[in-house]
Short mmCIF file of C-alpha atoms in Angstrom, two decimals:
data_model
loop_
_atom_site.label_atom_id
_atom_site.label_comp_id
_atom_site.label_asym_id
_atom_site.label_seq_id
_atom_site.Cartn_x
_atom_site.Cartn_y
_atom_site.Cartn_z
CA MET A 1204 0.00 0.00 0.00
CA SER A 1205 2.85 2.31 0.83
CA GLU A 1206 4.39 1.57 -2.57
CA LEU A 1207 1.09 2.39 -4.29
CA LYS A 1208 0.80 5.60 -2.33
CA THR A 1209 4.33 6.49 -3.26
CA GLU A 1210 3.59 5.80 -6.92
CA GLU A 1211 0.37 7.82 -6.74
CA GLU A 1212 2.27 10.68 -5.14
CA GLN A 1213 4.89 10.52 -7.89
CA ILE A 1214 2.15 10.63 -10.52
CA GLU A 1215 0.45 13.55 -8.82
CA ALA A 1216 3.79 15.28 -8.42
CA PHE A 1217 4.50 14.75 -12.12
CA LYS A 1218 1.02 16.06 -13.04
CA THR A 1219 1.61 19.15 -10.95
CA TRP A 1220 5.08 19.69 -12.47
CA TRP A 1221 3.68 19.12 -15.97
CA LYS A 1222 0.98 21.74 -15.47
CA LYS A 1223 3.65 24.23 -14.49
CA ASN A 1224 6.41 23.27 -16.94
CA GLY A 1225 4.96 21.05 -19.64
CA THR A 1226 4.13 23.84 -22.07
CA ALA A 1227 7.54 25.37 -21.68
CA LEU A 1228 9.19 21.99 -22.19
CA ILE A 1229 7.21 21.32 -25.37
CA LEU A 1230 8.12 24.77 -26.64
CA ALA A 1231 11.78 24.23 -25.80
CA VAL A 1232 11.85 20.88 -27.57
CA ALA A 1233 10.00 22.34 -30.55
CA VAL A 1234 12.43 25.24 -30.76
CA GLY A 1235 15.36 22.87 -30.43
CA VAL A 1236 14.11 20.49 -33.07
CA GLY A 1237 12.87 23.34 -35.23
CA GLY A 1238 16.18 25.11 -34.85
CA TYR A 1239 18.08 22.01 -35.92
CA PHE A 1240 15.90 21.33 -38.93
CA GLY A 1241 15.76 25.05 -39.67
CA PHE A 1242 19.54 25.16 -39.71
CA GLN A 1243 19.66 22.10 -41.95
CA ALA A 1244 17.15 23.73 -44.28
CA TRP A 1245 19.20 26.91 -44.31
CA LYS A 1246 22.34 24.97 -45.17
CA THR A 1247 20.52 23.20 -47.98
CA ASN A 1248 19.15 26.47 -49.35
CA GLU A 1249 22.56 28.09 -49.09
CA ALA A 1250 24.20 25.20 -50.94
CA THR A 1251 21.55 25.41 -53.66
CA HIS A 1252 22.03 29.16 -53.91
CA ILE A 1253 25.79 28.82 -54.34
CA SER A 1254 25.37 25.95 -56.80
CA GLU A 1255 23.07 28.05 -58.95
CA ALA A 1256 25.53 30.94 -58.91
CA SER A 1257 28.38 28.59 -59.82
CA SER A 1258 26.42 27.21 -62.75
CA LEU A 1259 25.69 30.70 -64.05
CA TYR A 1260 29.33 31.66 -63.64
CA GLN A 1261 30.52 28.62 -65.59
CA THR A 1262 28.13 29.54 -68.40
CA LEU A 1263 29.49 33.08 -68.31
CA ILE A 1264 33.08 31.81 -68.60
CA GLU A 1265 32.13 29.75 -71.64
CA ALA A 1266 30.49 32.75 -73.30
CA ALA A 1267 33.45 34.98 -72.45
CA SER A 1268 35.88 32.57 -74.12
CA ASP A 1269 34.79 33.99 -77.48
CA LEU A 1270 33.73 37.62 -77.36
CA ASP A 1271 33.84 38.00 -81.12
CA THR A 1272 30.24 36.90 -81.47
CA GLU A 1273 27.40 39.26 -80.62
CA LYS A 1274 25.47 36.45 -78.92
CA ASN A 1275 28.28 35.74 -76.49
CA GLN A 1276 28.68 39.42 -75.75
CA LYS A 1277 24.99 39.67 -74.87
CA ASP A 1278 25.18 36.47 -72.81
CA VAL A 1279 28.13 37.78 -70.78
CA ALA A 1280 26.33 41.04 -70.04
CA ALA A 1281 23.07 39.27 -69.11
CA LEU A 1282 24.71 36.61 -66.94
CA ALA A 1283 26.86 39.15 -65.13
CA ALA A 1284 23.79 41.28 -64.46
CA GLN A 1285 21.92 38.27 -63.08
CA LEU A 1286 24.81 37.33 -60.81
CA ASN A 1287 24.94 40.88 -59.50
CA GLU A 1288 21.21 41.09 -58.91
CA GLU A 1289 20.49 37.64 -57.49
CA TYR A 1290 23.80 36.27 -56.22
CA SER A 1291 25.76 39.29 -55.03
CA ASP A 1292 26.46 37.49 -51.73
CA THR A 1293 28.28 34.53 -53.30
CA GLY A 1294 31.48 36.10 -54.58
CA TYR A 1295 30.73 35.10 -58.16
CA ALA A 1296 29.30 38.55 -58.81
CA MET A 1297 32.63 40.30 -58.29
CA PHE A 1298 34.39 37.87 -60.64
CA ALA A 1299 31.65 38.46 -63.18
CA GLU A 1300 32.61 42.14 -63.19
CA LEU A 1301 36.05 41.18 -64.49
CA PHE A 1302 34.41 39.63 -67.54
CA VAL A 1303 32.18 42.66 -67.97
CA ALA A 1304 35.33 44.78 -67.97
CA GLU A 1305 36.93 42.46 -70.52
CA LEU A 1306 33.83 42.74 -72.69
CA GLU A 1307 33.86 46.53 -72.54
CA VAL A 1308 37.58 46.65 -73.34
CA SER A 1309 36.96 44.50 -76.42
CA LYS A 1310 34.53 47.19 -77.55
CA GLY A 1311 36.93 50.00 -76.70
CA ASN A 1312 34.70 51.23 -73.88
CA TYR A 1313 37.43 51.88 -71.34
CA ASP A 1314 35.30 54.06 -69.09
CA LYS A 1315 32.64 51.36 -68.75
CA ALA A 1316 35.35 48.78 -68.12
CA ILE A 1317 36.79 50.94 -65.35
CA THR A 1318 33.32 51.34 -63.84
CA ALA A 1319 32.88 47.55 -63.79
CA LEU A 1320 36.25 47.06 -62.12
CA GLU A 1321 35.53 49.74 -59.55
CA ALA A 1322 32.25 47.99 -58.74
CA ALA A 1323 34.18 44.77 -58.26
CA VAL A 1324 36.62 46.46 -55.89
CA SER A 1325 33.88 48.02 -53.79
CA GLY A 1326 31.94 44.75 -53.70
CA THR A 1327 34.55 42.75 -51.82
CA GLU A 1328 36.95 42.95 -48.89
CA ASP A 1329 39.35 40.47 -50.47
CA GLN A 1330 42.56 42.48 -50.72
CA SER A 1331 44.16 40.30 -53.38
CA PHE A 1332 41.14 40.59 -55.63
CA GLN A 1333 40.98 44.33 -55.01
CA THR A 1334 44.63 44.65 -55.97
CA ILE A 1335 44.18 42.67 -59.20
CA ALA A 1336 41.25 44.87 -60.19
CA THR A 1337 43.12 48.04 -59.19
CA ILE A 1338 46.09 47.15 -61.39
CA ARG A 1339 43.69 46.53 -64.29
CA ILE A 1340 42.11 49.93 -63.68
CA ALA A 1341 45.55 51.54 -63.76
CA ARG A 1342 46.31 49.77 -67.03
CA LEU A 1343 43.10 51.07 -68.58
CA LEU A 1344 43.78 54.60 -67.36
CA ALA A 1345 47.17 54.35 -69.06
CA GLU A 1346 45.46 53.22 -72.27
CA LYS A 1347 43.37 56.38 -72.02
CA GLU A 1348 46.67 58.28 -71.62
CA ASP A 1349 45.56 59.46 -68.19
CA PHE A 1350 49.03 58.68 -66.91
CA ASP A 1351 48.92 60.65 -63.67
CA ALA A 1352 45.70 58.94 -62.62
CA ALA A 1353 47.17 55.56 -63.53
CA LEU A 1354 50.30 56.17 -61.46
CA SER A 1355 48.21 57.45 -58.57
CA LYS A 1356 46.06 54.31 -58.73
CA LEU A 1357 49.17 52.14 -58.61
CA GLU A 1358 50.35 53.88 -55.46
CA SER A 1359 47.40 52.33 -53.66
CA VAL A 1360 48.81 48.87 -54.38
CA THR A 1361 50.72 47.90 -51.24
CA GLN A 1362 50.71 44.10 -51.25
CA SER A 1363 54.26 42.87 -51.80
CA GLU A 1364 53.18 39.87 -53.90
CA PHE A 1365 52.00 42.29 -56.59
CA SER A 1366 55.08 44.50 -56.57
CA VAL A 1367 56.42 43.04 -59.84
CA GLN A 1368 53.21 43.81 -61.75
CA LYS A 1369 52.96 47.21 -60.11
CA ASN A 1370 56.49 48.33 -60.93
CA GLU A 1371 56.49 46.87 -64.42
CA LEU A 1372 53.33 48.79 -65.24
CA LYS A 1373 54.84 51.92 -63.76
CA GLY A 1374 57.80 51.41 -66.05
CA ASP A 1375 55.51 51.02 -69.06
CA ILE A 1376 53.75 54.26 -68.18
CA TYR A 1377 57.02 56.14 -67.75
CA VAL A 1378 58.19 54.90 -71.15
CA ARG A 1379 55.04 56.28 -72.75
CA GLN A 1380 55.67 59.57 -70.97
CA GLY A 1381 59.24 59.64 -72.27
CA LYS A 1382 60.66 59.34 -68.73
CA ARG A 1383 63.23 56.71 -69.52
CA ASP A 1384 65.25 57.02 -66.31
CA ASP A 1385 62.13 56.60 -64.20
CA ALA A 1386 61.13 53.67 -66.40
CA ARG A 1387 64.49 52.00 -65.89
CA THR A 1388 64.24 52.46 -62.13
CA ALA A 1389 60.76 50.93 -62.09
CA TYR A 1390 61.77 47.98 -64.25
CA GLU A 1391 64.85 47.32 -62.14
CA GLN A 1392 62.69 47.36 -59.02
CA ALA A 1393 60.32 44.90 -60.64
CA LYS A 1394 63.23 42.64 -61.55
CA GLN A 1395 64.56 42.88 -58.01
CA ASP A 1396 61.17 41.86 -56.64
CA LEU A 1397 61.06 38.63 -58.64
CA LYS A 1398 61.12 35.53 -56.50
CA ALA A 1399 64.27 33.42 -56.44
CA GLY A 1400 64.52 31.38 -59.63
CA GLN A 1401 61.67 33.28 -61.29
CA ASN A 1402 62.30 34.57 -64.82
CA HIS A 1403 60.59 37.38 -66.67
CA PRO A 1404 61.98 37.50 -70.23
CA LEU A 1405 59.76 40.40 -71.31
CA LEU A 1406 61.03 42.51 -68.42
CA ASP A 1407 64.60 41.78 -69.52
CA ILE A 1408 63.72 42.87 -73.05
CA LYS A 1409 62.25 46.13 -71.75
CA LEU A 1410 65.38 46.85 -69.75
CA GLY A 1411 67.52 45.95 -72.75
CA GLU A 1412 65.65 48.41 -74.96
CA LEU A 1413 66.23 51.20 -72.46
CA ALA A 1414 69.91 50.35 -72.29
CA LYS A 1415 70.26 50.94 -76.03
CA SER A 1416 69.51 54.64 -75.72
#
C-alpha cells in the first residue's frame, strides 16, 4: 500500500510539475528540433544558392571565351547582371565584373570597363582581388593616356606579392611619358622583386631596350 501511495504521489507530483512546466518543455523541444531542422534547411538552401551561382558563372566563362560573337557578348552582359542582382552574396558577382570589364575593353569602352572594375573592388573585402582589379584599372587609365591617374592608382597597391606587376606597369607608363630614367628604375625594381629562380623575359627585353639609348 505504501508503494502504491508512493507511486500515486509521484504521478500527482508529475502532473503538478507538468501543469507548471509542460508547455515550456514542449516549446523548448519544438524550438530545439525546429532550430536544428531550420539550420539544416538553411544549409541546404545556401548550398543550392551557391550551386546556382556557380552554374551561371561557368556559363558566363564559356560565353566569355569567345567575345567576337554578338550572342556571347549579350550572354556575358546578361549573366553578369543576373549574378549581381540575385547572387551578389556569393562572390561570383565580383568575378563576373572582371568579364564585364573584358567585354567593354573588347569594344573599346574603357570608361565602362573601369566602372565595372571599380564595382568589383567596392563589392569585396578580399585584398588580393581588389589589388588585381586596381592594377587593371591603372592599365586602362594608361590606355586612355591618363598617366597621372594611372600612377596614382598604382600607389594604392601595397601588397608585396604584386610588386612586380605594379612596378612593371609603372615602367611602361614612364616609357610612354618619355621618362626613360624613371622607367628603368621601375623595371629594375620589378626585376629585383622577382622571387628566387623566377624569370621574366619580357622585363629583360624592356630593360635591354632602355639600355640601347
